[in-house]
PDB file of C-alpha atoms in Angstrom:
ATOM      1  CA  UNK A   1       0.000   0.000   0.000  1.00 45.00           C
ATOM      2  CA  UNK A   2       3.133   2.659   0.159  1.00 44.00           C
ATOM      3  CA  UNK A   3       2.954   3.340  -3.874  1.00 41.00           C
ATOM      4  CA  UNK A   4      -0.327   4.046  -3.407  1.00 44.00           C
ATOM      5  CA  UNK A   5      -0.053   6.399  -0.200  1.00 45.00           C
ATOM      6  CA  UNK A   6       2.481   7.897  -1.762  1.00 44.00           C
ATOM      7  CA  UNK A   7       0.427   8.390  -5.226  1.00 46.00           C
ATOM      8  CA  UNK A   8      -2.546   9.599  -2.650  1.00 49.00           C
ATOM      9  CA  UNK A   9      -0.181  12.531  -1.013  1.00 51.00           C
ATOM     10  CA  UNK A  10       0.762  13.898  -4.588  1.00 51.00           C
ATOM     11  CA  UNK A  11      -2.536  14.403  -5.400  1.00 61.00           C
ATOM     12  CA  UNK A  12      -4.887  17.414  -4.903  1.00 77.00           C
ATOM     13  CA  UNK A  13      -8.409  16.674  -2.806  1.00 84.00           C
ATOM     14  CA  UNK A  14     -10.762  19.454  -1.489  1.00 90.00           C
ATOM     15  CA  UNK A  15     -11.771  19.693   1.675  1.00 94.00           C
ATOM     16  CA  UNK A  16     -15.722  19.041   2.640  1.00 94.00           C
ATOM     17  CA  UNK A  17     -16.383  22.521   3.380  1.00 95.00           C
ATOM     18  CA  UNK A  18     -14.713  23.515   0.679  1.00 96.00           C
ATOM     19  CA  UNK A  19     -17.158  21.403  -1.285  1.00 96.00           C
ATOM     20  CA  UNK A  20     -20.086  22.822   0.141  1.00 97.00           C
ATOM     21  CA  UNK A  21     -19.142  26.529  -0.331  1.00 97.00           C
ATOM     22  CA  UNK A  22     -18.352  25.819  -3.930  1.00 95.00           C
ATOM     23  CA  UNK A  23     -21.645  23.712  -4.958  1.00 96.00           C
ATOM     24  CA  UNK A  24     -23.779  23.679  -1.834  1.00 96.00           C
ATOM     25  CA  UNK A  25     -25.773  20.965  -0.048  1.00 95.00           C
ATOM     26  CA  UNK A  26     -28.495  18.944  -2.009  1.00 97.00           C
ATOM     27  CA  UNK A  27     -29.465  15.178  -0.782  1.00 97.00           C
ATOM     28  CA  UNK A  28     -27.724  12.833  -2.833  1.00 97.00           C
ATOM     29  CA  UNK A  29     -30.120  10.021  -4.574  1.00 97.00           C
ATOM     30  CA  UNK A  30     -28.518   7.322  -6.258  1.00 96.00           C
ATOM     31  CA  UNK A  31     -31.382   7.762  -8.722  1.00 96.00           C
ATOM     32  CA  UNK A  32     -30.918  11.316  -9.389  1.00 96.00           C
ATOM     33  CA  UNK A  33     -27.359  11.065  -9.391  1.00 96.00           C
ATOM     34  CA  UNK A  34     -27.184   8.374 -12.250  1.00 95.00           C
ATOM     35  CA  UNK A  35     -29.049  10.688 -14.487  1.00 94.00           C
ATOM     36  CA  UNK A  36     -28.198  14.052 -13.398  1.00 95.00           C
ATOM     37  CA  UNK A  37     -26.125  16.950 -15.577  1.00 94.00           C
ATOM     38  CA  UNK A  38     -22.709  17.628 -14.079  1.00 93.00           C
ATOM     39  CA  UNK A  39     -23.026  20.556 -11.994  1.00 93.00           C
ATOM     40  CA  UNK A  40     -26.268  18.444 -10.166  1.00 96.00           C
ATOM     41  CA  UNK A  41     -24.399  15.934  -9.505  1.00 96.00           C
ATOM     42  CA  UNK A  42     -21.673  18.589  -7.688  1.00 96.00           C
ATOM     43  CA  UNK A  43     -24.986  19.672  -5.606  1.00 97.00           C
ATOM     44  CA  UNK A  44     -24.853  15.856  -4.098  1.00 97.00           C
ATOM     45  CA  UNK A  45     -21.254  15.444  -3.489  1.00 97.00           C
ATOM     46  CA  UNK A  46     -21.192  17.134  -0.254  1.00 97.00           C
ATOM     47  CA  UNK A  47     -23.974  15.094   1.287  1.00 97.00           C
ATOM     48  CA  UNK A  48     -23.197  12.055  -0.337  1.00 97.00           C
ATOM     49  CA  UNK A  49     -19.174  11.827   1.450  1.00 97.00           C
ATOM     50  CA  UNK A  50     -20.657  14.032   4.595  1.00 97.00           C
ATOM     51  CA  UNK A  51     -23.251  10.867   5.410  1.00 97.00           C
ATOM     52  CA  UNK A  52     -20.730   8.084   3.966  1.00 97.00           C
ATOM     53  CA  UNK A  53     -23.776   6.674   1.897  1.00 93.00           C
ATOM     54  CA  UNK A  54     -21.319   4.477  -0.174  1.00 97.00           C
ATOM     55  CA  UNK A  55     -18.913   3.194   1.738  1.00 97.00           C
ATOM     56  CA  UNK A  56     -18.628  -0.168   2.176  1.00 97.00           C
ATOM     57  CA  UNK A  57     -20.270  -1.131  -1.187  1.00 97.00           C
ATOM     58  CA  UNK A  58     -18.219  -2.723  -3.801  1.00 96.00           C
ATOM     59  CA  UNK A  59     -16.706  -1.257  -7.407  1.00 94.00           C
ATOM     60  CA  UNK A  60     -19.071  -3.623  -9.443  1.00 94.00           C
ATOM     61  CA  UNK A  61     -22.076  -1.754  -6.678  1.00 97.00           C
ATOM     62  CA  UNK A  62     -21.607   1.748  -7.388  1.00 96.00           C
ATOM     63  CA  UNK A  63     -21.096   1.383 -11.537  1.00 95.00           C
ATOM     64  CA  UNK A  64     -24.814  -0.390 -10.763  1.00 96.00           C
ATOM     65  CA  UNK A  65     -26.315   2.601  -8.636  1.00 96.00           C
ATOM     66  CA  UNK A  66     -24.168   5.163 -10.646  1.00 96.00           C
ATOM     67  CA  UNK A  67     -23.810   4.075 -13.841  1.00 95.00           C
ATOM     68  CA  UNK A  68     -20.611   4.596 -16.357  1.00 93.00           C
ATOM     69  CA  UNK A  69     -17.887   6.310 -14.801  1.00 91.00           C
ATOM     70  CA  UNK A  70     -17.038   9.633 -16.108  1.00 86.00           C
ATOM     71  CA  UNK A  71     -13.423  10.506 -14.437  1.00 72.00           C
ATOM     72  CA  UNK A  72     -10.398   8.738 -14.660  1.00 68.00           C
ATOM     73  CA  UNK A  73      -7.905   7.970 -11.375  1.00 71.00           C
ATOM     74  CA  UNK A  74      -4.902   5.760 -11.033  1.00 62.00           C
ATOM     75  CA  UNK A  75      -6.638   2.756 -12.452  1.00 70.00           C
ATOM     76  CA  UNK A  76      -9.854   1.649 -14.178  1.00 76.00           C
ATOM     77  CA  UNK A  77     -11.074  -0.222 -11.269  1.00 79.00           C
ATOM     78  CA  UNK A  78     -11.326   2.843  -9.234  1.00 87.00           C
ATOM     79  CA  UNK A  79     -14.885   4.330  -9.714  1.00 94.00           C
ATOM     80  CA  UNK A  80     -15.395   8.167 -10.733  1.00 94.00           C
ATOM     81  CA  UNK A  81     -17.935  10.978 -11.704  1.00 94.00           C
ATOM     82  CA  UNK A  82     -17.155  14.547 -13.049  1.00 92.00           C
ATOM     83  CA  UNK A  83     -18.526  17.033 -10.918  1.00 94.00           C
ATOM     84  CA  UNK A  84     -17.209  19.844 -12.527  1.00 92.00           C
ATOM     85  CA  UNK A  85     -15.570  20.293 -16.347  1.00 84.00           C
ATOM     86  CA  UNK A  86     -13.437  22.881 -16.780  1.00 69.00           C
ATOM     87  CA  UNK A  87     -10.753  22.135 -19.468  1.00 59.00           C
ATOM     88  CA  UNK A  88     -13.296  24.180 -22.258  1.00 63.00           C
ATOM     89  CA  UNK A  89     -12.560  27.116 -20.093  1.00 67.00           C
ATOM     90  CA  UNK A  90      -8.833  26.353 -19.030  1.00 68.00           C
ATOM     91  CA  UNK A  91     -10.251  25.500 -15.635  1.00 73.00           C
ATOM     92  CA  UNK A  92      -9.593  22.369 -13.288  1.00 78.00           C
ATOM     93  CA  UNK A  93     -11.926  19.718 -13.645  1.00 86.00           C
ATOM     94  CA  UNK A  94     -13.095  17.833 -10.230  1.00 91.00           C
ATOM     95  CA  UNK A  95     -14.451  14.214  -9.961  1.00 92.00           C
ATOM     96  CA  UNK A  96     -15.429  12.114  -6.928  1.00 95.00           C
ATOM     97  CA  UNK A  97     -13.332   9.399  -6.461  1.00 94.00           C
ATOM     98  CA  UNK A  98     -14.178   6.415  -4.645  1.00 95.00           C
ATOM     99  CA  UNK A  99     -11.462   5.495  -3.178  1.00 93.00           C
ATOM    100  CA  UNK A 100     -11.246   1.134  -2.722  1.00 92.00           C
ATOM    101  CA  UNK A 101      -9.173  -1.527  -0.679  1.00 92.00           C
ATOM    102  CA  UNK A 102      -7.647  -5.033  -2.117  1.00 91.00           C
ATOM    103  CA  UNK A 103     -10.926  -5.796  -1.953  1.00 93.00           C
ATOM    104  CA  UNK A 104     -12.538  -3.491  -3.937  1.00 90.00           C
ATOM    105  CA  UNK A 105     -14.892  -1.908  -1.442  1.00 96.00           C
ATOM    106  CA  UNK A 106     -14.838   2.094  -1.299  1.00 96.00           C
ATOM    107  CA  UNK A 107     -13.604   3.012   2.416  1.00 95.00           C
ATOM    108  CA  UNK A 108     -13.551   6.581   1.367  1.00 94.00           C
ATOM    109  CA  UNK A 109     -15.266   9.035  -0.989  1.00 96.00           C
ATOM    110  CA  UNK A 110     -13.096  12.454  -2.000  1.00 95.00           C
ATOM    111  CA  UNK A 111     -13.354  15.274  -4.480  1.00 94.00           C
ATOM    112  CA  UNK A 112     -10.358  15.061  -6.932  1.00 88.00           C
ATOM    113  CA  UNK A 113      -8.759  17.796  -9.223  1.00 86.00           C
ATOM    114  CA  UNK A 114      -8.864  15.128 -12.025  1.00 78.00           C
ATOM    115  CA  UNK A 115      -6.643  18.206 -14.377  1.00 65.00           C
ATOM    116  CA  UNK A 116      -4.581  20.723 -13.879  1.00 57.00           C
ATOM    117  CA  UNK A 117      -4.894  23.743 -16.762  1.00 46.00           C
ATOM    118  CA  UNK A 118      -4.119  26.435 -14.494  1.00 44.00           C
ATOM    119  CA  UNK A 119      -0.846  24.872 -13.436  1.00 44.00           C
ATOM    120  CA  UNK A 120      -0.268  24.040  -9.265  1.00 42.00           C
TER     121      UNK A 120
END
């Protein structure tokens, strides 16, 4: 597990108020989320890692509830969504990653800069 701490520490993850202040606070629905627009699905992301509604479930689990993964992190197994796309405007783009064990179950749920435009 060190290559991957160490991969983890590199990377840039907001914080959960940081989350809220930028896209607010609506209940997250698996339903709503699998067919939601982007920036709707930012409007869950705060309430879905605040109440730790998917942890525990498996990869194979949250692709069912989710559908296709949108983001890309470290390795296909690892699910994502976009939350926000910002490449069109030379922006960062942020995903929620669900972070998984050997076993492929998420323990954790974080907002990722998924791209880097502006630079560091």
């Amino acid at each position: 597990m060190g290559a991957a701490q160490n991969y983890l520490r590199q990377e840039k993850f907001m914080a959960l108020q940081e989350i809220k202040k930028r896209w607010g606070d609506a209940p997250f629905s698996p339903n709503a989320f699998k067919t939601a627009a982007v920036n709707v699905r930012a409007k869950m992301a705060h309430d879905l890692i605040r109440r730790k509604a998917l942890v525990g479930k498996s990869a194979s689990e949250i692709k069912a509830l989710l559908g296709p993964t949108s983001g890309y992190f470290w390795s296909e197994r690892v699910p994502t969504y976009f939350i926000e796309e910002g490449w069109s405007q030379k922006k960062d783009s942020w995903q929620l990653v669900f972070l998984i064990d050997a076993n492929e179950r998420v323990t954790e749920v974080r907002v990722h800069r998924n791209c880097c435009e502006k630079g560091d």
